[in-house]
Short mmCIF file of C-alpha atoms and ligand atoms in Angstrom, two decimals:
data_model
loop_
_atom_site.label_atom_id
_atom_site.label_comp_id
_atom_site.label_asym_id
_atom_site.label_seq_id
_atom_site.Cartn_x
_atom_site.Cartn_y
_atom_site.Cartn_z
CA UNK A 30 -78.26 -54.46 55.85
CA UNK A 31 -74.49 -54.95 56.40
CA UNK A 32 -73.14 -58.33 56.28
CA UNK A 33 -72.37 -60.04 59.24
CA UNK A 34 -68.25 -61.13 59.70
CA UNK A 35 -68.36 -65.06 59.97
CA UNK A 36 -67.42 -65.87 63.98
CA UNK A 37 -65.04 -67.90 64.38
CA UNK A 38 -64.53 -69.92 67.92
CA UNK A 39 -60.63 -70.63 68.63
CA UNK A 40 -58.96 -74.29 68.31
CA UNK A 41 -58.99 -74.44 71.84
CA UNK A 42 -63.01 -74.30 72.04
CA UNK A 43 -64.15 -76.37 74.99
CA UNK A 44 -63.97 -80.10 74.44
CA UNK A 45 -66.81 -82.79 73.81
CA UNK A 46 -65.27 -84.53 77.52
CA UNK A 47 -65.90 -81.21 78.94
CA UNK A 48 -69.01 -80.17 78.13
CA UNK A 49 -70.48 -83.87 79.38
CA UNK A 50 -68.42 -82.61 82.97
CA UNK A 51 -68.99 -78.81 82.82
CA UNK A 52 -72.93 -77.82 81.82
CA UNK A 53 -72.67 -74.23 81.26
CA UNK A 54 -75.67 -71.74 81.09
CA UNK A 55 -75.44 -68.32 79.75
CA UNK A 56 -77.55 -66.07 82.03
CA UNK A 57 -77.40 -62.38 80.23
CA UNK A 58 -79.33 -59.63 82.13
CA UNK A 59 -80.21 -55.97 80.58
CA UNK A 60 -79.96 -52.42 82.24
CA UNK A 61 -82.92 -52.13 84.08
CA UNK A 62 -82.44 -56.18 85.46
CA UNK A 63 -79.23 -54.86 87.17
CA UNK A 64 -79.99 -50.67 88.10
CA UNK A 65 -80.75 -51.43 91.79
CA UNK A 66 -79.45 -53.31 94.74
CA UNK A 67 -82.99 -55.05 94.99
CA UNK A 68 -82.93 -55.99 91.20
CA UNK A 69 -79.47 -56.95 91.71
CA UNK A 70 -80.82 -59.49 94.45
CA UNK A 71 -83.26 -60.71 91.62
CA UNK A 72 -80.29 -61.30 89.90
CA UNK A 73 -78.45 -63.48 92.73
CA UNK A 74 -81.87 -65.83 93.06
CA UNK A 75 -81.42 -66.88 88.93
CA UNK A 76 -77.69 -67.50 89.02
CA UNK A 77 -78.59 -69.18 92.93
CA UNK A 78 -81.03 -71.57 90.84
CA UNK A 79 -79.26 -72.44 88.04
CA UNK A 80 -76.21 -73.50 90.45
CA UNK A 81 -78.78 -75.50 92.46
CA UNK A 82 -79.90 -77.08 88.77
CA UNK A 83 -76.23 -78.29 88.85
CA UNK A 84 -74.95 -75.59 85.97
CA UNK A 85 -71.95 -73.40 85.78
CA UNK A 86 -73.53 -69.53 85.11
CA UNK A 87 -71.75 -67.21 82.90
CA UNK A 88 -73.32 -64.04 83.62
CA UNK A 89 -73.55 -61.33 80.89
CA UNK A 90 -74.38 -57.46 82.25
CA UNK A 91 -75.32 -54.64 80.73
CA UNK A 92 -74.61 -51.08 81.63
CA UNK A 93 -77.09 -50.14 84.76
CA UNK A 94 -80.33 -48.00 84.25
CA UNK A 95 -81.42 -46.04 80.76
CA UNK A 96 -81.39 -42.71 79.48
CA UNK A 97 -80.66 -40.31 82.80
CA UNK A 98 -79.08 -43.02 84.80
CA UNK A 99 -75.91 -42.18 86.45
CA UNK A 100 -73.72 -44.93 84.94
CA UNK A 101 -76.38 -45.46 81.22
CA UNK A 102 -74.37 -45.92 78.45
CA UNK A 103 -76.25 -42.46 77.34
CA UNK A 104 -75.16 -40.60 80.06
CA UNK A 105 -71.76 -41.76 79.04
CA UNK A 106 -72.18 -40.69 75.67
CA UNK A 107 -73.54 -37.35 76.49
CA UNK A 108 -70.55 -36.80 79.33
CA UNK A 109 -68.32 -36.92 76.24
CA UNK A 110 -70.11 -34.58 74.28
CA UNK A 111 -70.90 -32.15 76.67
CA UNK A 112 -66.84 -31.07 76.68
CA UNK A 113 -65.66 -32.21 73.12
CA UNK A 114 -68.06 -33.07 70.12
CA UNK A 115 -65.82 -34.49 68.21
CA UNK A 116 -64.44 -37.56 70.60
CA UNK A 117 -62.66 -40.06 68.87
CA UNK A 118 -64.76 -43.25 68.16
CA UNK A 119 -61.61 -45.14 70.14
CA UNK A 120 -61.76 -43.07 72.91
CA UNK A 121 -65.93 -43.00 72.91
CA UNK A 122 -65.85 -46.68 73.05
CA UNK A 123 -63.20 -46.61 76.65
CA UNK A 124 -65.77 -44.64 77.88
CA UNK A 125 -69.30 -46.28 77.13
CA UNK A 126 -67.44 -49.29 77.65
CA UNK A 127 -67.43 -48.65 81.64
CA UNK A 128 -70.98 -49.07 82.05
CA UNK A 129 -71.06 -52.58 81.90
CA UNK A 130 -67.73 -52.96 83.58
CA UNK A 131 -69.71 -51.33 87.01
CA UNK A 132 -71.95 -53.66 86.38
CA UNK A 133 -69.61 -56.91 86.49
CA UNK A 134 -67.94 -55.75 89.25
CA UNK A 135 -71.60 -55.03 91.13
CA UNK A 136 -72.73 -57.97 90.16
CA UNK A 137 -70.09 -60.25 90.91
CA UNK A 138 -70.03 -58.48 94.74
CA UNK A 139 -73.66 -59.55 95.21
CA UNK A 140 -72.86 -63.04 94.22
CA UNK A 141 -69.79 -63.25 96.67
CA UNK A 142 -72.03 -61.31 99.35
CA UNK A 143 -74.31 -64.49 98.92
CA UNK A 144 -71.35 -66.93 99.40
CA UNK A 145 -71.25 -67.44 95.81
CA UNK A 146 -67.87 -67.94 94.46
CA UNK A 147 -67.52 -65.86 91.27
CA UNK A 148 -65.30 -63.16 89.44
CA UNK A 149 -65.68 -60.58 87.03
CA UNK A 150 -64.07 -59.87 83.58
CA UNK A 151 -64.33 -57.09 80.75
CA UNK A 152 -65.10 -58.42 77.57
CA UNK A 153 -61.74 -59.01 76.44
CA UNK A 154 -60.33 -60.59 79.42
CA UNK A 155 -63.46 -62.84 78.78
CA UNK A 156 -61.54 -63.74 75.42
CA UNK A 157 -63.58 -61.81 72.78
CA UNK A 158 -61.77 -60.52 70.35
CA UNK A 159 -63.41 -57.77 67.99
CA UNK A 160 -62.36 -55.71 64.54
CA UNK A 161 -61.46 -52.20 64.99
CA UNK A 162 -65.00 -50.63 63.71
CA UNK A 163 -65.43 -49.04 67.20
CA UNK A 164 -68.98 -48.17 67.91
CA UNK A 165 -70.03 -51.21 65.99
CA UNK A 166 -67.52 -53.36 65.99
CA UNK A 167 -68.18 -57.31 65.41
CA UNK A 168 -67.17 -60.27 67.54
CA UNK A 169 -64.05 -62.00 65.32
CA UNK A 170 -63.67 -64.79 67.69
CA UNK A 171 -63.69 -65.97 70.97
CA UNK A 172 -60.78 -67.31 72.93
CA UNK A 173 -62.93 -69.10 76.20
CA UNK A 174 -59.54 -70.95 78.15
CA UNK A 175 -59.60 -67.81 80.93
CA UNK A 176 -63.21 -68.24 81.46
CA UNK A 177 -63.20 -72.50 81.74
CA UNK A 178 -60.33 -72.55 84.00
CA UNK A 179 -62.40 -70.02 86.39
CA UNK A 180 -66.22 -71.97 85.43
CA UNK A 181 -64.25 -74.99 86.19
CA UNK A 182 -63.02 -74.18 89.68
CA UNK A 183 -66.48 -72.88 90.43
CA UNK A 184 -66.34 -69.68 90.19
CA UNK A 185 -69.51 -67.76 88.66
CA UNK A 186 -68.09 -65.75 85.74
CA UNK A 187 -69.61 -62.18 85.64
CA UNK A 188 -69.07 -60.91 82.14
CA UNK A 189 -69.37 -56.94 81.08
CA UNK A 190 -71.68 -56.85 77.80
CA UNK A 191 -71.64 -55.21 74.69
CA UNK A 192 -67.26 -54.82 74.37
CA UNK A 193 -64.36 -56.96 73.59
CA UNK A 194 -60.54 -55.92 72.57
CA UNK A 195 -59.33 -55.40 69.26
CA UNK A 196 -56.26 -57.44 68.62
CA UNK A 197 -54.41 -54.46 69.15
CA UNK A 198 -55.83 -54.38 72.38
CA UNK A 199 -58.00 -51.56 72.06
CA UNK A 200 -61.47 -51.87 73.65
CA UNK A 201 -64.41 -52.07 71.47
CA UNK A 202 -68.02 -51.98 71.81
CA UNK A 203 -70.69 -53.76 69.82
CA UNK A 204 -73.14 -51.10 69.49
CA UNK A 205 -76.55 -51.04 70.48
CA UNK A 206 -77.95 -54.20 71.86
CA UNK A 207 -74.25 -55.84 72.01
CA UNK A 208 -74.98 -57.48 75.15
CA UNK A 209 -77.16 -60.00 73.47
CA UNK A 210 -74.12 -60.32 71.33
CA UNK A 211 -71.62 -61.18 73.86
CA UNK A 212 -74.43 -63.21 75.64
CA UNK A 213 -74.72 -65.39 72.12
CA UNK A 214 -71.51 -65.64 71.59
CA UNK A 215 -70.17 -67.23 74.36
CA UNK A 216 -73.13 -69.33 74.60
CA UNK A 217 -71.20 -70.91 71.74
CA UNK A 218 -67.90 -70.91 72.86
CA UNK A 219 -68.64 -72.52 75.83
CA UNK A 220 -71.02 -74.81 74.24
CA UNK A 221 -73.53 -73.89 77.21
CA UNK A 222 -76.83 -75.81 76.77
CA UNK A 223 -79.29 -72.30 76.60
CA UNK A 224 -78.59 -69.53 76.92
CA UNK A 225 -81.11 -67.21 78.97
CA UNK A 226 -81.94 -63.48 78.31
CA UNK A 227 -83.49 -61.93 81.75
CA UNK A 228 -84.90 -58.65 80.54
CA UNK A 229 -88.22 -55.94 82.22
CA UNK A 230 -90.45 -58.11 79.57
CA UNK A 231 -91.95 -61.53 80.00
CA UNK A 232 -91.00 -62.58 76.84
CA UNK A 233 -90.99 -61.85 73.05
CA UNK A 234 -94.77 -60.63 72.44
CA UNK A 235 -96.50 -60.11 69.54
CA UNK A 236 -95.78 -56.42 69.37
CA UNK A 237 -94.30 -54.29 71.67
CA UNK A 238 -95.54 -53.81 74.66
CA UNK A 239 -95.71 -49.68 75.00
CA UNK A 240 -97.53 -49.42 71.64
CA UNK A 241 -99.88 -52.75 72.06
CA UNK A 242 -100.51 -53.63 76.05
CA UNK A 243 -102.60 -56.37 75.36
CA UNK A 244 -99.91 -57.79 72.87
CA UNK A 245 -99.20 -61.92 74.01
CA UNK A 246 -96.26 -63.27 74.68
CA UNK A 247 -94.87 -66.22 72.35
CA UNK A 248 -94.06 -69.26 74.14
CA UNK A 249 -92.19 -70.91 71.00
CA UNK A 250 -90.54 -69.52 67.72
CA UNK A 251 -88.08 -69.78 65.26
CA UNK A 252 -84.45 -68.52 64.80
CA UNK A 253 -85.87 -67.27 61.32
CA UNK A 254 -88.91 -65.49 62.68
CA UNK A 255 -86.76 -63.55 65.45
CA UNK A 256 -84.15 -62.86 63.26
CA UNK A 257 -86.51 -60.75 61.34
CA UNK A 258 -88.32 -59.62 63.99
CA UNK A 259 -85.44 -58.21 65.72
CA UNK A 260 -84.09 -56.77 62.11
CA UNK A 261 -87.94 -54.56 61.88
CA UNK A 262 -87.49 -53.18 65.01
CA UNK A 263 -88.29 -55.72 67.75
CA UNK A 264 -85.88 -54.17 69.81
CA UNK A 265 -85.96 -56.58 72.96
CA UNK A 266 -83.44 -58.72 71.48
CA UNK A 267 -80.61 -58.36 69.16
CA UNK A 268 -80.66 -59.85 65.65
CA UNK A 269 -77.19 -60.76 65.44
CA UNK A 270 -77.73 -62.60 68.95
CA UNK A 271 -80.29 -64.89 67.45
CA UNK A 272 -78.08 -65.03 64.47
CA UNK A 273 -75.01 -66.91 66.68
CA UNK A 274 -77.32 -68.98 68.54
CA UNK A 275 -79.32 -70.53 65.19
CA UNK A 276 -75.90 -71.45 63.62
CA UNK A 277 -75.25 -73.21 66.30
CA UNK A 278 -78.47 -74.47 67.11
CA UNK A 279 -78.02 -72.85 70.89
CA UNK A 280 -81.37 -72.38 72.55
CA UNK A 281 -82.30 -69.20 73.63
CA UNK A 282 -84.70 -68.51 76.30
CA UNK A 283 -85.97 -64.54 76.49
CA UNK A 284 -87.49 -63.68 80.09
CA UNK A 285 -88.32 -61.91 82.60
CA UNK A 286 -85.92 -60.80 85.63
CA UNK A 287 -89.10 -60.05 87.91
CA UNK A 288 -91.54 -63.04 87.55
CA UNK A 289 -91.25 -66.60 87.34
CA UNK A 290 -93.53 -66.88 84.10
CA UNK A 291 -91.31 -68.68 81.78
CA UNK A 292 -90.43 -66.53 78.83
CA UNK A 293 -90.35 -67.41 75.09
CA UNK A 294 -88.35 -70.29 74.03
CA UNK A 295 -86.20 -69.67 70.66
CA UNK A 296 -85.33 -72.59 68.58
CA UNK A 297 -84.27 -74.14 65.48
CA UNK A 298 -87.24 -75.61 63.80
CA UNK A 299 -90.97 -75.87 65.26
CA UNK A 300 -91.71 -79.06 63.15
CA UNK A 301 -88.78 -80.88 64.99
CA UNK A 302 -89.31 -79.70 68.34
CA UNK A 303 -91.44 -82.45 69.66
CA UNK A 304 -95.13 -81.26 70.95
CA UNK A 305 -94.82 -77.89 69.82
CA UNK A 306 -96.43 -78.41 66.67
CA UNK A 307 -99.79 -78.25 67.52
CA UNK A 308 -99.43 -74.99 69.42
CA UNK A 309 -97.83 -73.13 66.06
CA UNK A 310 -100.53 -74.66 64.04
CA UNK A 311 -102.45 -72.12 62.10
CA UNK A 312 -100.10 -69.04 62.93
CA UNK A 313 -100.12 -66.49 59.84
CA UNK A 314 -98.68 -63.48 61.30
CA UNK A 315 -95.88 -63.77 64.66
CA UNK A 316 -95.87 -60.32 65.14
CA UNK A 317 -95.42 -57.00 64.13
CA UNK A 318 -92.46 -54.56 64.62
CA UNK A 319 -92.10 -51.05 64.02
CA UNK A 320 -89.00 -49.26 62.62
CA UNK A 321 -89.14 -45.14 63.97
CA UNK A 322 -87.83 -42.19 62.62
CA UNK A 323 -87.08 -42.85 58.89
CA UNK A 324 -86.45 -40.93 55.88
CA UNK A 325 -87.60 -41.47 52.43
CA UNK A 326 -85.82 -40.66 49.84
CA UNK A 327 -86.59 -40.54 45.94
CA UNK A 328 -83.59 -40.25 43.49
CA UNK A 329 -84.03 -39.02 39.76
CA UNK A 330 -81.27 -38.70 37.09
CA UNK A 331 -81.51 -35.31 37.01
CA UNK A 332 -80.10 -35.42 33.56
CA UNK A 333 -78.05 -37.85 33.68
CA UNK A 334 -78.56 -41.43 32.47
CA UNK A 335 -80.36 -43.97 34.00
CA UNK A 336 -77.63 -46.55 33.89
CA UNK A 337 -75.45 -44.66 35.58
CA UNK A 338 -77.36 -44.05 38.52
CA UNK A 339 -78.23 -47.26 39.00
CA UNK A 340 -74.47 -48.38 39.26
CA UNK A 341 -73.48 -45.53 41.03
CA UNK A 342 -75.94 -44.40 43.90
CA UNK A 343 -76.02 -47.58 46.20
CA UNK A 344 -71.93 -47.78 46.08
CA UNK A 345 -71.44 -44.41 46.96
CA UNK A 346 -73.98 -44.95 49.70
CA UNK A 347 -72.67 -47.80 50.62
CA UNK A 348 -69.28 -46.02 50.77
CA UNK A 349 -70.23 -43.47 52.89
CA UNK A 350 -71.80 -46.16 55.02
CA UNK A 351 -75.01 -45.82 54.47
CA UNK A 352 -77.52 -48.86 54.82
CA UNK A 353 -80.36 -48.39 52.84
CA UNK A 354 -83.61 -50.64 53.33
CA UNK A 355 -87.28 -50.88 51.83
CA UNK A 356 -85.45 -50.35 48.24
CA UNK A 357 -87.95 -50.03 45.34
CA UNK A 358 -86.38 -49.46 42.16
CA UNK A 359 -88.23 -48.42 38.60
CA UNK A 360 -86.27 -47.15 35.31
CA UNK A 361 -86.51 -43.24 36.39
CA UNK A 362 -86.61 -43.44 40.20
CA UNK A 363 -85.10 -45.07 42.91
CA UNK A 364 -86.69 -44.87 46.84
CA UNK A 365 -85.50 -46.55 49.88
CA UNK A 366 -85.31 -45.63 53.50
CA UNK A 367 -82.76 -44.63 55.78
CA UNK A 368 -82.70 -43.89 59.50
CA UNK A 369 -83.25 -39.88 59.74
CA UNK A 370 -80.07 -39.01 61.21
CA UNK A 371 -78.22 -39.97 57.80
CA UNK A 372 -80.85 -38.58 56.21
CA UNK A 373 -78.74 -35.17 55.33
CA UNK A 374 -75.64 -37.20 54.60
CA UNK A 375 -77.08 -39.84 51.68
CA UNK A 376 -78.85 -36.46 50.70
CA UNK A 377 -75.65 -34.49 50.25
CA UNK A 378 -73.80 -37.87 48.79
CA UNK A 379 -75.98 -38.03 46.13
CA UNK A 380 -76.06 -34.29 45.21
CA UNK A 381 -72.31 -34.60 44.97
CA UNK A 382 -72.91 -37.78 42.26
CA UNK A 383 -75.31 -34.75 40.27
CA UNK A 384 -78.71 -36.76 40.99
CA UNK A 385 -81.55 -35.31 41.87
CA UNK A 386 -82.81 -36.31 45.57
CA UNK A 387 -86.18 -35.53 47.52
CA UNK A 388 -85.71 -36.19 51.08
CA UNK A 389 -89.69 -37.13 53.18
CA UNK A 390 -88.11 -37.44 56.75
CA UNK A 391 -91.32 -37.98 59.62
CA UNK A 392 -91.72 -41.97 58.42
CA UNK A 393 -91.66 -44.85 60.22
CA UNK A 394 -91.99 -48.47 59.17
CA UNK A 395 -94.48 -51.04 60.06
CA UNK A 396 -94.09 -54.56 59.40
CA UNK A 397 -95.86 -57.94 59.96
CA UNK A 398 -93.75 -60.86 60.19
CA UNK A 399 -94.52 -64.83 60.54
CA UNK A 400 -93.18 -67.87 58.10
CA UNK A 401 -96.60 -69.06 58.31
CA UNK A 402 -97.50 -66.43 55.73
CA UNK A 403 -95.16 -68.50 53.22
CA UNK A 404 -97.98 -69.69 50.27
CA UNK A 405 -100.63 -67.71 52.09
CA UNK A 406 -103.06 -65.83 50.14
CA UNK A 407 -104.38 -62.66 50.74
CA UNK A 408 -101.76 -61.67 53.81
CA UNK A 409 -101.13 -58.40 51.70
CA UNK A 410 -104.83 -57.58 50.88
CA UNK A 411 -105.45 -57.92 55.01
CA UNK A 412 -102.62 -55.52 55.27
CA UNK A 413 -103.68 -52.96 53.31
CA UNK A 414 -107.38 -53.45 54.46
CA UNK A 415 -106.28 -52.89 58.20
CA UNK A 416 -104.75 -49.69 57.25
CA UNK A 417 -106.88 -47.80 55.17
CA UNK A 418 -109.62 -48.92 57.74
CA UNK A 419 -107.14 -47.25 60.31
CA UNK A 420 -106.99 -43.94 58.39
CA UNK A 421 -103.29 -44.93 57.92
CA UNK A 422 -101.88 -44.06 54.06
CA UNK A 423 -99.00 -46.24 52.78
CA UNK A 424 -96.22 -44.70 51.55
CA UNK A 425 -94.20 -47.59 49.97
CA UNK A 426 -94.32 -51.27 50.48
CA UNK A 427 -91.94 -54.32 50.46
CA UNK A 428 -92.29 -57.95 51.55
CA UNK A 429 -89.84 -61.19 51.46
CA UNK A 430 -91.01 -64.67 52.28
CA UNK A 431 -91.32 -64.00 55.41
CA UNK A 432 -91.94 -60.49 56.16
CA UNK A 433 -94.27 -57.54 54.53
CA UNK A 434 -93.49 -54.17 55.55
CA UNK A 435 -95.30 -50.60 54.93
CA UNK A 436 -94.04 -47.10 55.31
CA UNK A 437 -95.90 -44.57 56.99
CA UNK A 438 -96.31 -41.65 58.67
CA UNK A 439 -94.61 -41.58 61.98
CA UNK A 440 -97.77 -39.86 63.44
CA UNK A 441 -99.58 -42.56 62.00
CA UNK A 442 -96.79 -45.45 63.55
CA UNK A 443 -98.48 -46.53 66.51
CA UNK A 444 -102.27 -46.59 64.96
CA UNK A 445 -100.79 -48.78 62.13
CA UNK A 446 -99.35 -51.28 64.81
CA UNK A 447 -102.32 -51.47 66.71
CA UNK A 448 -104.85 -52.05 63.75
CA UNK A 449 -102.26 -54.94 61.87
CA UNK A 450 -102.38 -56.46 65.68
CA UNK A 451 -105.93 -56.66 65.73
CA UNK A 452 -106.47 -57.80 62.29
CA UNK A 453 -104.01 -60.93 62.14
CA UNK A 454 -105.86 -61.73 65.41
CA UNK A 455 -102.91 -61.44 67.67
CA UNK A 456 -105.03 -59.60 70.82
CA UNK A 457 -106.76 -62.71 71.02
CA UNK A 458 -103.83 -64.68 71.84
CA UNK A 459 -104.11 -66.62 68.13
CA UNK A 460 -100.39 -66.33 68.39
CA UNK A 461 -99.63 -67.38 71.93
CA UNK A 462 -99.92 -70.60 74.06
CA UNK A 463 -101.71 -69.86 76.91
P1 ADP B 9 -82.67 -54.84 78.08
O1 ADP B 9 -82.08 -53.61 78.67
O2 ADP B 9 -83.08 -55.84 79.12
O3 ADP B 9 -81.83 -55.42 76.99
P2 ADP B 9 -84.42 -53.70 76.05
O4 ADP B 9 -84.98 -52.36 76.36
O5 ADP B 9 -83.27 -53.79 75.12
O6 ADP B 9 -84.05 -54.42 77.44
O7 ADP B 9 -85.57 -54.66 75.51
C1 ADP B 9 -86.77 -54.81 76.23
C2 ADP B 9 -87.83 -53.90 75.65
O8 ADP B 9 -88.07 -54.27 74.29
C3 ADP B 9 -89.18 -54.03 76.30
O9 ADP B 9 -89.29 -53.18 77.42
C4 ADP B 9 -90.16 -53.66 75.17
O10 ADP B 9 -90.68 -52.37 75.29
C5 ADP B 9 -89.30 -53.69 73.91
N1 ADP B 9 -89.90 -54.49 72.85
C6 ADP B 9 -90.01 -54.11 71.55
N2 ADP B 9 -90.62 -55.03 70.82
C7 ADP B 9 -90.90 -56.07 71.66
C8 ADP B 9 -91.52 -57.35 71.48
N3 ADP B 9 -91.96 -57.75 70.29
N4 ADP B 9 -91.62 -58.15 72.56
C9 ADP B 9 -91.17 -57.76 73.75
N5 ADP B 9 -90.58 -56.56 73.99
C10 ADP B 9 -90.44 -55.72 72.95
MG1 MG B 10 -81.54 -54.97 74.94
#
């Protein structure tokens, strides 16, 4: 996994005074919360509430709609395609950058159509500053005076997601997810007291909820837990989201735009959040998250010596910027994964070094995840058990404190989910407070 770049909030972060006067919230609402004008309604009623609670809304949007939507950040992407392949990553990111600026500007005109006083602003105008890595660039800090003065006039901010400016001024997007990002990060800035992430799901479940429909929805976690979740694949919120938030202890609340049900709360520690104890009691396994479309690949010397390869293969991958995950390394071969799409490049990058490579795309990886299983016996055995029983064959394992993961078949992706889910007892709501 890359590293994340430290953020860093400006001197002129919001005072101590202010945030006693001013209590922000950060309300952050995904593509499908904002494709229609009914949704966009939906919208209007949170930031109407949270006005009425006596809090100043920042509102983060994402681009409207998915895949096939007229203003998707995919549609976008394939617009630019469709007349030049080779678009330049600056230029890509001005143009999947509008998606969310439509949004703002929609947004912020069904807010005003209410009588609600509010204006909208692109990510940089918002004050977040970026590196240059367009496509996945990451937040260097945030500059929050424009947005105060406006929050502290009363005006509802309306923020486009997932971009900021480079300090040359260039714009910059955050990649996949980013709107979490943005959402997170000025949740900081501002100091707002939560931070709320309206999405089509009530919550963060136990699995998702296409592969597992009877998968519960947690009403209380950890920063650690979704962190990791989010890194395996749990793809309803962003990992470097829940990242900004636990450093600054910022509570996050995931829910959903279209019921009143209310959502999974994310915070620091259970044992110090009072009463919720008892209701995380006896939890093994969180949840389980699947990874899609992977490639395998298993590296020999191919003559030459060991030593070498070991120093050279993950620095020229690396180089080439390659990430490389579920790493198992023996004296004459070295496997790890790799989302299929670089598949062919680490392939012909370690050709070039004279290795020997044997590329396995079709895999996906399962994983079960839960700091409960921290001094647990037997969590692995279960695993394998729930598998084999499944008709599911393992391809390669790995597991950290908190997290044990399996590769498999990709045909076999969504059985494997569904057995681990029964198994650790999550159907039965073991995992959720109900
Ligand atoms: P948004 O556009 O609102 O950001 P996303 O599509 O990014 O929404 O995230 C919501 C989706 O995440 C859900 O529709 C669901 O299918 C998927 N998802 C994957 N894993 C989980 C999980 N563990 N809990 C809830 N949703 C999940
Ligand atoms: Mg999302």
């Amino acid at each position: 996994m890359a590293l994340a770049a430290p953020l860093t909030l400006s001197s002129s972060e919001i005072s101590s005074q202010e945030e006693r006067d001013l209590r922000i919230i950060v309300q952050k609402f995904g593509g499908t919360s904002v494709s229609t004008p009914e949704r966009r309604q939906l919208v209007g009623d949170r930031v109407a509430q949270a006005l009425q609670e006596g809090y100043a809304p920042c509102v983060v949007v994402s681009a409207m709609g998915r895949a096939g939507d007229p203003y998707a950040t995919d549609t976008f992407i394939q617009m630019a395609a469709g007349i030049y392949p080779d678009t330049h990553p600056r230029e890509m990111d001005m143009l999947i950058g509008c998606g969310e600026l439509i949004s703002a500007v929609l947004v912020c005109n069904t807010l005003k159509a209410r009588a609600i006083p509010s204006m909208a602003f692109t990510g940089g105008q918002a004050g977040i500053v970026t590196d240059a890595n367009f496509g996945k660039a990451q937040i260097l800090r945030v500059n929050p005076e424009h947005l105060l003065r406006h929050l502290r006039e009363g005006n509802v901010a309306v923020v486009a997601g997932f971009q900021g400016w480079t300090e040359a001024g260039d714009i910059a997007t955050l990649g996949r997810g980013g709107s979490d990002t943005t959402a997170a990060a000025l949740g900081a800035a501002l100091r707002a007291e939560v931070v709320e992430i309206y999405t089509d799901v009530d919550g963060i479940k136990t699995a998702d909820p296409r592969i597992v429909p009877e998968a519960q929805t947690l009403s209380v976690t950890t920063y650690d837990e979704i962190v990791e979740m989010a890194h395996q694949g749990a793809k309803v919120i962003h990992p470097r989201a829940v990242e900004i938030a636990m450093r600054r202890n910022l509570p996050l609340r995931v829910k959903s735009t279209f019921d009143d049900s209310p959502g999974t709360l994310i915070t620091y520690s259970i044992e110090t959040t009072l009463g919720m104890t008892e209701k995380m009691n006896g939890r093994v396994i969180t949840g389980i998250t699947h990874l899609p479309r992977m490639a395998q690949l298993r590296v020999l010397p191919g003559g030459k010596s060991e030593a070498d390869m070991d120093l050279r293969l993950f620095r020229a991958l690396a180089d080439v910027d390659v990430d490389v995950d579920l790493v198992n390394v023996s004296p004459q071969q070295k496997s790890f994964i790799v989302p299929e799409g670089l598949g062919e490049k680490a392939a012909r990058t370690i050709e070039s070094l004279g290795f020997q490579v044997q590329v396995n795309k079709g895999c996906a990886k399962v994983s079960i995840i839960g700091s409960g299983m921290r001094g647990v016996p037997g969590v692995m055995a279960s695993m394998v058990e729930a598998l084999h029983q499944a008709g599911v064959s393992i391809l390669q394992t790995a597991d950290s404190h908190v997290t044990i993961s399996c590769l498999v078949r990709q045909e076999d992706m969504e059985a494997a989910v569904r057995a681990l889910h029964a198994k650790f007892g999550l159907d039965r709501g073991a995992a959720a407070d109900d």
